[in-house]
């Protein structure tokens, strides 16, 4: 059973960066494809990016290209998502979610979510 | 980019059947996954690969996918099924994930 535990809530000023962590237990990071999904208040789910096992690279949604960086520390089985140049529209709950290496596989495990508030 | 369209809301009486649609261009050629999200909680996978159920998900949840529409069906609806539901696919042309717009299910 995979468990994903995320870091705590953050409050940031516009223009700043935020880095959210996601600690994996039950499996190792190398056995999973880690992704990040966000949800603005009262809005739907939005895929931000994640590890594509087919070509071994991290891919990002066009909307976040250039502003987001997703990294992994396999020594601690912890994944990170850093979003820069924050604006008020980035206020959201950020989730990490994993999928297995199967073709077009679903997100079967989710973290508890991290609320990031961007406010001056 | 690929777009998935869901009705904003569906209302159903307890014990009846709720059907939630997810429309997309030739979605029948893709694998569709469905998630349930209750207020303040992370999403939970309820149907994957169009019609498979993860362990622990009641048989009352079922899925189908054909043509331009995928459907999540909840039979014998219970008060505990009240939640937001999202469909999701992988856009094979871009290798990117896509979520539907979401449907709020209200149990009357």
Short mmCIF file of N, CA and C in Angstrom, two decimals, chain A residues 22-109:
data_model
loop_
_atom_site.label_atom_id
_atom_site.label_comp_id
_atom_site.label_asym_id
_atom_site.label_seq_id
_atom_site.Cartn_x
_atom_site.Cartn_y
_atom_site.Cartn_z
N UNK A 22 6.48 15.70 -0.98
CA UNK A 22 5.58 14.54 -0.94
C UNK A 22 6.42 13.32 -0.62
N UNK A 23 6.28 12.81 0.61
CA UNK A 23 7.08 11.67 1.06
C UNK A 23 6.34 10.38 0.78
N UNK A 24 7.02 9.45 0.11
CA UNK A 24 6.43 8.16 -0.26
C UNK A 24 6.82 7.09 0.75
N UNK A 25 5.87 6.27 1.13
CA UNK A 25 6.18 5.08 1.92
C UNK A 25 5.36 3.91 1.39
N UNK A 26 5.84 2.71 1.67
CA UNK A 26 5.16 1.52 1.17
C UNK A 26 5.74 1.03 -0.15
N UNK A 27 6.28 1.92 -0.92
CA UNK A 27 6.97 1.64 -2.18
C UNK A 27 8.16 2.59 -2.25
N UNK A 28 9.00 2.38 -3.25
CA UNK A 28 10.06 3.36 -3.49
C UNK A 28 9.64 4.24 -4.67
N UNK A 29 10.18 5.44 -4.69
CA UNK A 29 9.84 6.38 -5.76
C UNK A 29 10.15 5.82 -7.15
N UNK A 30 11.18 5.02 -7.24
CA UNK A 30 11.58 4.49 -8.55
C UNK A 30 10.57 3.49 -9.10
N UNK A 31 9.68 3.00 -8.23
CA UNK A 31 8.66 2.05 -8.68
C UNK A 31 7.37 2.75 -9.13
N UNK A 32 7.33 4.06 -8.98
CA UNK A 32 6.12 4.81 -9.22
C UNK A 32 6.37 5.97 -10.18
N UNK A 33 5.29 6.41 -10.80
CA UNK A 33 5.33 7.63 -11.62
C UNK A 33 4.61 8.72 -10.82
N UNK A 34 5.35 9.72 -10.37
CA UNK A 34 4.81 10.77 -9.51
C UNK A 34 4.29 11.94 -10.34
N UNK A 35 3.12 12.44 -9.98
CA UNK A 35 2.51 13.57 -10.67
C UNK A 35 1.98 14.57 -9.67
N UNK A 36 1.67 15.76 -10.16
CA UNK A 36 1.11 16.82 -9.33
C UNK A 36 -0.15 17.37 -9.98
N UNK A 37 -1.17 17.54 -9.13
CA UNK A 37 -2.49 18.02 -9.57
C UNK A 37 -2.88 19.15 -8.61
N UNK A 38 -3.46 20.21 -9.13
CA UNK A 38 -3.89 21.25 -8.23
C UNK A 38 -5.38 21.54 -8.36
N UNK A 39 -5.92 22.22 -7.33
CA UNK A 39 -7.35 22.52 -7.31
C UNK A 39 -7.55 23.88 -6.65
N UNK A 40 -7.91 24.86 -7.45
CA UNK A 40 -8.20 26.19 -6.91
C UNK A 40 -9.50 26.13 -6.12
N UNK A 41 -9.70 27.07 -5.20
CA UNK A 41 -10.90 27.04 -4.37
C UNK A 41 -12.19 27.00 -5.19
N UNK A 42 -13.02 25.99 -4.93
CA UNK A 42 -14.29 25.86 -5.63
C UNK A 42 -14.19 25.44 -7.08
N UNK A 43 -12.98 25.06 -7.51
CA UNK A 43 -12.78 24.70 -8.93
C UNK A 43 -12.44 23.22 -9.07
N UNK A 44 -12.20 22.81 -10.32
CA UNK A 44 -11.92 21.41 -10.60
C UNK A 44 -10.45 21.05 -10.49
N UNK A 45 -10.17 19.80 -10.81
CA UNK A 45 -8.81 19.29 -10.75
C UNK A 45 -8.05 19.69 -12.02
N UNK A 46 -6.78 20.01 -11.83
CA UNK A 46 -5.95 20.46 -12.96
C UNK A 46 -4.60 19.74 -12.89
N UNK A 47 -4.30 18.96 -13.92
CA UNK A 47 -3.02 18.25 -13.99
C UNK A 47 -1.91 19.22 -14.30
N UNK A 48 -0.83 19.16 -13.50
CA UNK A 48 0.29 20.08 -13.68
C UNK A 48 1.48 19.44 -14.40
N UNK A 49 1.69 18.16 -14.14
CA UNK A 49 2.82 17.49 -14.75
C UNK A 49 3.22 16.27 -13.96
N UNK A 50 4.21 15.54 -14.49
CA UNK A 50 4.69 14.37 -13.80
C UNK A 50 5.67 13.58 -14.63
N UNK A 51 6.09 12.47 -14.04
CA UNK A 51 7.12 11.63 -14.66
C UNK A 51 6.50 10.72 -15.72
N UNK A 52 7.02 10.81 -16.93
CA UNK A 52 6.54 9.96 -18.01
C UNK A 52 7.46 8.75 -18.11
N UNK A 53 7.00 7.57 -17.71
CA UNK A 53 7.88 6.40 -17.69
C UNK A 53 8.29 5.94 -19.08
N UNK A 54 7.53 6.33 -20.11
CA UNK A 54 7.85 5.87 -21.47
C UNK A 54 9.18 6.41 -21.94
N UNK A 55 9.43 7.69 -21.70
CA UNK A 55 10.70 8.26 -22.15
C UNK A 55 11.59 8.71 -21.00
N UNK A 56 11.15 8.42 -19.77
CA UNK A 56 12.00 8.69 -18.62
C UNK A 56 12.20 10.17 -18.32
N UNK A 57 11.26 10.99 -18.75
CA UNK A 57 11.38 12.43 -18.51
C UNK A 57 10.16 12.96 -17.76
N UNK A 58 10.35 14.12 -17.14
CA UNK A 58 9.23 14.80 -16.51
C UNK A 58 8.60 15.73 -17.53
N UNK A 59 7.28 15.64 -17.65
CA UNK A 59 6.57 16.49 -18.60
C UNK A 59 5.64 17.41 -17.83
N UNK A 60 5.44 18.60 -18.37
CA UNK A 60 4.65 19.61 -17.70
C UNK A 60 3.49 20.06 -18.59
N UNK A 61 2.39 20.43 -17.96
CA UNK A 61 1.31 21.05 -18.70
C UNK A 61 1.81 22.36 -19.29
N UNK A 62 1.35 22.63 -20.50
CA UNK A 62 1.79 23.84 -21.22
C UNK A 62 1.64 25.09 -20.36
N UNK A 63 0.57 25.12 -19.60
CA UNK A 63 0.24 26.30 -18.80
C UNK A 63 1.32 26.64 -17.78
N UNK A 64 2.04 25.61 -17.30
CA UNK A 64 3.01 25.83 -16.23
C UNK A 64 4.46 25.77 -16.72
N UNK A 65 4.62 25.48 -18.00
CA UNK A 65 5.96 25.37 -18.56
C UNK A 65 6.77 26.63 -18.25
N UNK A 66 7.97 26.43 -17.72
CA UNK A 66 8.84 27.56 -17.41
C UNK A 66 8.68 28.08 -16.00
N UNK A 67 7.60 27.69 -15.33
CA UNK A 67 7.35 28.19 -13.97
C UNK A 67 7.38 27.09 -12.93
N UNK A 68 7.29 25.84 -13.37
CA UNK A 68 7.23 24.71 -12.44
C UNK A 68 8.42 23.78 -12.65
N UNK A 69 8.90 23.23 -11.54
CA UNK A 69 9.97 22.23 -11.59
C UNK A 69 9.61 21.10 -10.64
N UNK A 70 9.59 19.89 -11.17
CA UNK A 70 9.29 18.70 -10.35
C UNK A 70 10.55 17.86 -10.25
N UNK A 71 10.94 17.55 -9.02
CA UNK A 71 12.17 16.78 -8.79
C UNK A 71 11.90 15.65 -7.82
N UNK A 72 12.86 14.73 -7.75
CA UNK A 72 12.73 13.59 -6.86
C UNK A 72 14.06 13.33 -6.17
N UNK A 73 13.99 12.98 -4.88
CA UNK A 73 15.17 12.55 -4.13
C UNK A 73 14.95 11.07 -3.81
N UNK A 74 15.56 10.20 -4.59
CA UNK A 74 15.31 8.77 -4.41
C UNK A 74 15.95 8.23 -3.13
N UNK A 75 16.90 8.97 -2.57
CA UNK A 75 17.53 8.50 -1.33
C UNK A 75 16.57 8.61 -0.14
N UNK A 76 15.61 9.51 -0.24
CA UNK A 76 14.63 9.68 0.84
C UNK A 76 13.19 9.40 0.36
N UNK A 77 13.06 8.98 -0.91
CA UNK A 77 11.73 8.71 -1.49
C UNK A 77 10.80 9.91 -1.31
N UNK A 78 11.33 11.07 -1.60
CA UNK A 78 10.55 12.30 -1.50
C UNK A 78 10.54 13.03 -2.83
N UNK A 79 9.35 13.44 -3.25
CA UNK A 79 9.19 14.22 -4.47
C UNK A 79 8.90 15.68 -4.11
N UNK A 80 9.30 16.56 -5.01
CA UNK A 80 9.11 17.99 -4.78
C UNK A 80 8.50 18.65 -6.01
N UNK A 81 7.68 19.66 -5.73
CA UNK A 81 7.12 20.49 -6.79
C UNK A 81 7.37 21.95 -6.41
N UNK A 82 8.12 22.64 -7.25
CA UNK A 82 8.40 24.04 -7.01
C UNK A 82 7.74 24.89 -8.07
N UNK A 83 6.97 25.88 -7.63
CA UNK A 83 6.28 26.79 -8.54
C UNK A 83 6.78 28.21 -8.26
N UNK A 84 7.22 28.89 -9.30
CA UNK A 84 7.82 30.22 -9.13
C UNK A 84 6.90 31.31 -9.67
N UNK A 85 7.32 32.55 -9.45
CA UNK A 85 6.57 33.72 -9.92
C UNK A 85 5.09 33.61 -9.55
N UNK A 86 4.84 33.34 -8.29
CA UNK A 86 3.48 33.09 -7.84
C UNK A 86 2.59 34.32 -8.01
N UNK A 87 1.33 34.04 -8.38
CA UNK A 87 0.33 35.09 -8.45
C UNK A 87 -0.91 34.61 -7.71
N UNK A 88 -1.85 35.49 -7.49
CA UNK A 88 -3.03 35.14 -6.68
C UNK A 88 -3.78 33.95 -7.25
N UNK A 89 -3.76 33.81 -8.58
CA UNK A 89 -4.47 32.68 -9.22
C UNK A 89 -3.83 31.33 -8.90
N UNK A 90 -2.65 31.33 -8.32
CA UNK A 90 -2.00 30.07 -7.94
C UNK A 90 -2.46 29.59 -6.57
N UNK A 91 -3.29 30.37 -5.90
CA UNK A 91 -3.86 29.91 -4.63
C UNK A 91 -4.69 28.67 -4.90
N UNK A 92 -4.30 27.56 -4.25
CA UNK A 92 -4.93 26.28 -4.55
C UNK A 92 -4.43 25.23 -3.56
N UNK A 93 -5.11 24.10 -3.58
CA UNK A 93 -4.59 22.90 -2.91
C UNK A 93 -3.80 22.11 -3.95
N UNK A 94 -2.59 21.76 -3.60
CA UNK A 94 -1.70 21.02 -4.50
C UNK A 94 -1.60 19.59 -3.99
N UNK A 95 -1.88 18.64 -4.88
CA UNK A 95 -1.83 17.21 -4.54
C UNK A 95 -0.70 16.53 -5.30
N UNK A 96 -0.01 15.63 -4.63
CA UNK A 96 0.83 14.68 -5.36
C UNK A 96 -0.02 13.41 -5.55
N UNK A 97 0.22 12.71 -6.63
CA UNK A 97 -0.55 11.51 -6.95
C UNK A 97 0.34 10.57 -7.74
N UNK A 98 0.19 9.29 -7.52
CA UNK A 98 1.04 8.33 -8.21
C UNK A 98 0.25 7.42 -9.13
N UNK A 99 0.96 6.94 -10.15
CA UNK A 99 0.40 5.94 -11.03
C UNK A 99 1.48 4.89 -11.28
N UNK A 100 1.06 3.70 -11.70
CA UNK A 100 2.07 2.69 -12.01
C UNK A 100 2.54 2.89 -13.44
N UNK A 101 3.39 2.01 -13.89
CA UNK A 101 4.03 2.19 -15.19
C UNK A 101 3.20 1.64 -16.36
N UNK A 102 1.97 1.22 -16.10
CA UNK A 102 1.13 0.71 -17.17
C UNK A 102 0.71 1.82 -18.13
N UNK A 103 0.39 1.41 -19.35
CA UNK A 103 -0.05 2.38 -20.35
C UNK A 103 -1.33 3.09 -19.89
N UNK A 104 -1.29 4.41 -19.93
CA UNK A 104 -2.48 5.23 -19.63
C UNK A 104 -3.08 4.89 -18.27
N UNK A 105 -2.24 4.56 -17.31
CA UNK A 105 -2.72 4.12 -16.00
C UNK A 105 -3.32 5.28 -15.21
N UNK A 106 -4.19 4.98 -14.23
CA UNK A 106 -4.84 6.03 -13.44
C UNK A 106 -3.97 6.48 -12.27
N UNK A 107 -4.41 7.53 -11.61
CA UNK A 107 -3.80 7.97 -10.36
C UNK A 107 -4.45 7.16 -9.24
N UNK A 108 -3.71 6.18 -8.71
CA UNK A 108 -4.36 5.33 -7.72
C UNK A 108 -4.06 5.72 -6.27
N UNK A 109 -3.05 6.53 -6.05
CA UNK A 109 -2.78 7.01 -4.69
C UNK A 109 -2.57 8.52 -4.72
#
